[in-house]
Amino acid sequence: MDALNKKSVLIMLDDIVNDFSSNLSSLGVEYNPKSDLVTERNYISIFFKDNGDLSQIGLKAFGETKPDKDGIDFVNSLYDKGFAVVLCTSRDIRLCYEETKEWLDKNKVKYTHLFTATAPAGLCIDMDIPFMVYNLPEKGEKRINLVGFKEENGKKVPTEIGVYKTYEETEKCIVTASF
Amino acid sequence: MYSHSQLLEEFYTTADKRKVKIETKKHGFSYLDELSLLGELRYSEWKNGVFKYNIAGLKAGVFESLIEKHLSGEINLCVYFSPHKNNIFCFNLDSFTDDRKSLVSAARFIADTLIRLHAEPLVLKSGHGYHFWCRLEKPRDNDEIIAFLQNVLDVAVFRAAADKNDVESLQCILYPRHNADDISIRLFGTHHSVSGKFISVVTEIDTEDTTLGEEDSWAYFEDYLKNKTIPDELFNYCCGGAKMLAEAVK
């Protein structure tokens, strides 16, 4: 792994920089944050199709989410420390790129690259990114999952490093392991 | 005789040269940096080891250099239609299910409807589905083209449904598009992103399609460009005919 990859991290942006799950609930989308990401994307598409307006996905599902200051500070802190920050989402970004970009710019989120993937662990393995971070909120509380990757039978597989309640703990773990 | 790059540049004259999507297995931070030199790398997609990179604001000459990479097989180049006028249009037909019968049936009805309207399509395989391309002598407003496409699709869907096919299992994306979404389409001359196999011309749509080999597909493409481009006046007839047929099935 070269120096560039060692200091890189993939962060699932929804429910980290924004209140994605809460926003979807308020719209009436039957959504479980623990769904796999293909199901998540389908929930959203089905809801907007059934409720008449697929073109509103970008605005309603993503554009109108509220920023999460702690999550944005976490992303920006890693960026400022020299990490290549890959922001990843399962949203079909072809339908909502402008809303996504506008939201990230407006809320001053710093990142190196923006990716869409419904299997982000596979992206991390291909790109040799050592860390993946995602939040699965439960009853309003953060559950920040930090995932690493290890070799098993000649293949890289994801492995849980820890589940944290604060971004400070998560960042500390990433930074310590990278230097 | 034209070179392959000349044929592509001629066929896709009205494609938006400022924006592309590149499909490739190449990846890595260094590669992303290289792509960023071509224009604005807006976002990337990853699925099953295949990467797609969306680049806008292409610098002068980049589009043409990407055509060469497309022809060499290094990338599959995907283009966007012009937002105002085009001289090409396309139906991108696929299925959400394994119901091959319904897909083949709908594909045949799309092709047949176009042929009846004197708009013989160039048919390409696309995964399990099909692309139906037509080319016009002169660029026309997107509103006109989209109305024509929708009318043809309405007729084809009606016919497929009447023939007891599951049309709900099908998806057909029309190009050009009204929607402000970011959906591109692969150029002719594509190689399958996983197998590397050339995406051929289909001469007969069936459960097992009849396709041409790579060299014959290029010859067919050249012949299509030279001899089956739809004259401007004839497209007026196509539009009128499609409208009448669509009204008849509503």
Short mmCIF file of C-alpha atoms in Angstrom, two decimals, chain B residues 42-124:
data_model
loop_
_atom_site.label_atom_id
_atom_site.label_comp_id
_atom_site.label_asym_id
_atom_site.label_seq_id
_atom_site.Cartn_x
_atom_site.Cartn_y
_atom_site.Cartn_z
CA ARG B 42 -17.63 15.40 -10.86
CA TYR B 43 -18.34 11.95 -9.42
CA SER B 44 -17.52 8.30 -9.91
CA GLU B 45 -19.58 5.11 -9.79
CA TRP B 46 -18.44 1.65 -8.72
CA LYS B 47 -20.22 -1.64 -9.30
CA ASN B 48 -18.68 -5.12 -9.26
CA GLY B 49 -15.17 -3.97 -10.08
CA VAL B 50 -16.18 -1.65 -12.92
CA PHE B 51 -15.68 2.07 -12.49
CA LYS B 52 -17.50 4.88 -14.27
CA TYR B 53 -16.16 8.41 -14.14
CA ASN B 54 -18.27 11.44 -14.89
CA ILE B 55 -16.23 14.30 -16.33
CA ALA B 56 -17.61 17.67 -17.37
CA GLY B 57 -15.98 20.78 -18.82
CA LEU B 58 -13.75 18.70 -21.09
CA LYS B 59 -10.77 20.62 -22.41
CA ALA B 60 -10.35 21.14 -26.16
CA GLY B 61 -9.35 17.98 -28.01
CA VAL B 62 -10.09 15.66 -25.09
CA PHE B 63 -13.29 14.22 -26.55
CA GLU B 64 -11.44 13.17 -29.70
CA SER B 65 -8.61 11.61 -27.68
CA LEU B 66 -11.18 9.67 -25.65
CA ILE B 67 -12.65 8.28 -28.87
CA GLU B 68 -9.21 6.82 -29.65
CA LYS B 69 -9.08 5.21 -26.19
CA HIS B 70 -12.60 3.88 -26.76
CA LEU B 71 -11.54 2.31 -30.05
CA SER B 72 -8.47 0.75 -28.47
CA GLY B 73 -10.66 -0.89 -25.82
CA GLU B 74 -8.95 0.95 -22.94
CA ILE B 75 -12.29 2.53 -21.99
CA ASN B 76 -15.93 2.49 -22.98
CA LEU B 77 -16.93 6.03 -23.77
CA CYS B 78 -20.48 7.07 -22.86
CA VAL B 79 -21.96 10.26 -24.22
CA TYR B 80 -24.69 12.71 -23.36
CA PHE B 81 -27.13 14.10 -25.86
CA SER B 82 -27.24 17.80 -26.55
CA PRO B 83 -29.86 19.49 -24.33
CA HIS B 84 -31.45 21.34 -27.28
CA LYS B 85 -31.15 19.66 -30.69
CA ASN B 86 -29.88 16.30 -31.88
CA ASN B 87 -29.53 14.36 -35.08
CA ILE B 88 -29.54 10.99 -33.33
CA PHE B 89 -31.95 9.30 -31.00
CA CYS B 90 -32.04 6.01 -29.14
CA PHE B 91 -34.28 3.58 -27.26
CA ASN B 92 -32.46 1.73 -24.46
CA LEU B 93 -34.59 -1.33 -23.63
CA ASP B 94 -33.92 -3.63 -20.72
CA SER B 95 -35.77 -5.81 -18.26
CA PHE B 96 -36.01 -5.86 -14.45
CA THR B 97 -36.59 -9.64 -14.53
CA ASP B 98 -35.43 -12.79 -16.33
CA ASP B 99 -38.51 -12.71 -18.57
CA ARG B 100 -36.63 -12.95 -21.88
CA LYS B 101 -39.81 -13.60 -23.86
CA SER B 102 -41.34 -10.25 -22.93
CA LEU B 103 -38.07 -8.42 -23.55
CA VAL B 104 -37.61 -9.96 -27.00
CA SER B 105 -41.22 -9.34 -27.89
CA ALA B 106 -41.06 -5.66 -26.90
CA ALA B 107 -37.76 -5.28 -28.76
CA ARG B 108 -39.30 -6.70 -31.92
CA PHE B 109 -42.29 -4.38 -31.61
CA ILE B 110 -40.04 -1.33 -31.19
CA ALA B 111 -38.00 -2.31 -34.25
CA ASP B 112 -41.08 -3.15 -36.29
CA THR B 113 -42.89 0.07 -35.38
CA LEU B 114 -39.85 2.12 -36.40
CA ILE B 115 -39.51 0.23 -39.68
CA ARG B 116 -43.19 0.77 -40.49
CA LEU B 117 -42.57 4.48 -39.97
CA HIS B 118 -39.59 4.35 -42.39
CA ALA B 119 -37.12 4.85 -39.54
CA GLU B 120 -35.12 1.64 -39.71
CA PRO B 121 -33.02 1.38 -36.54
CA LEU B 122 -29.46 0.23 -35.97
CA VAL B 123 -29.90 -2.41 -33.25
CA LEU B 124 -27.12 -3.22 -30.79
#
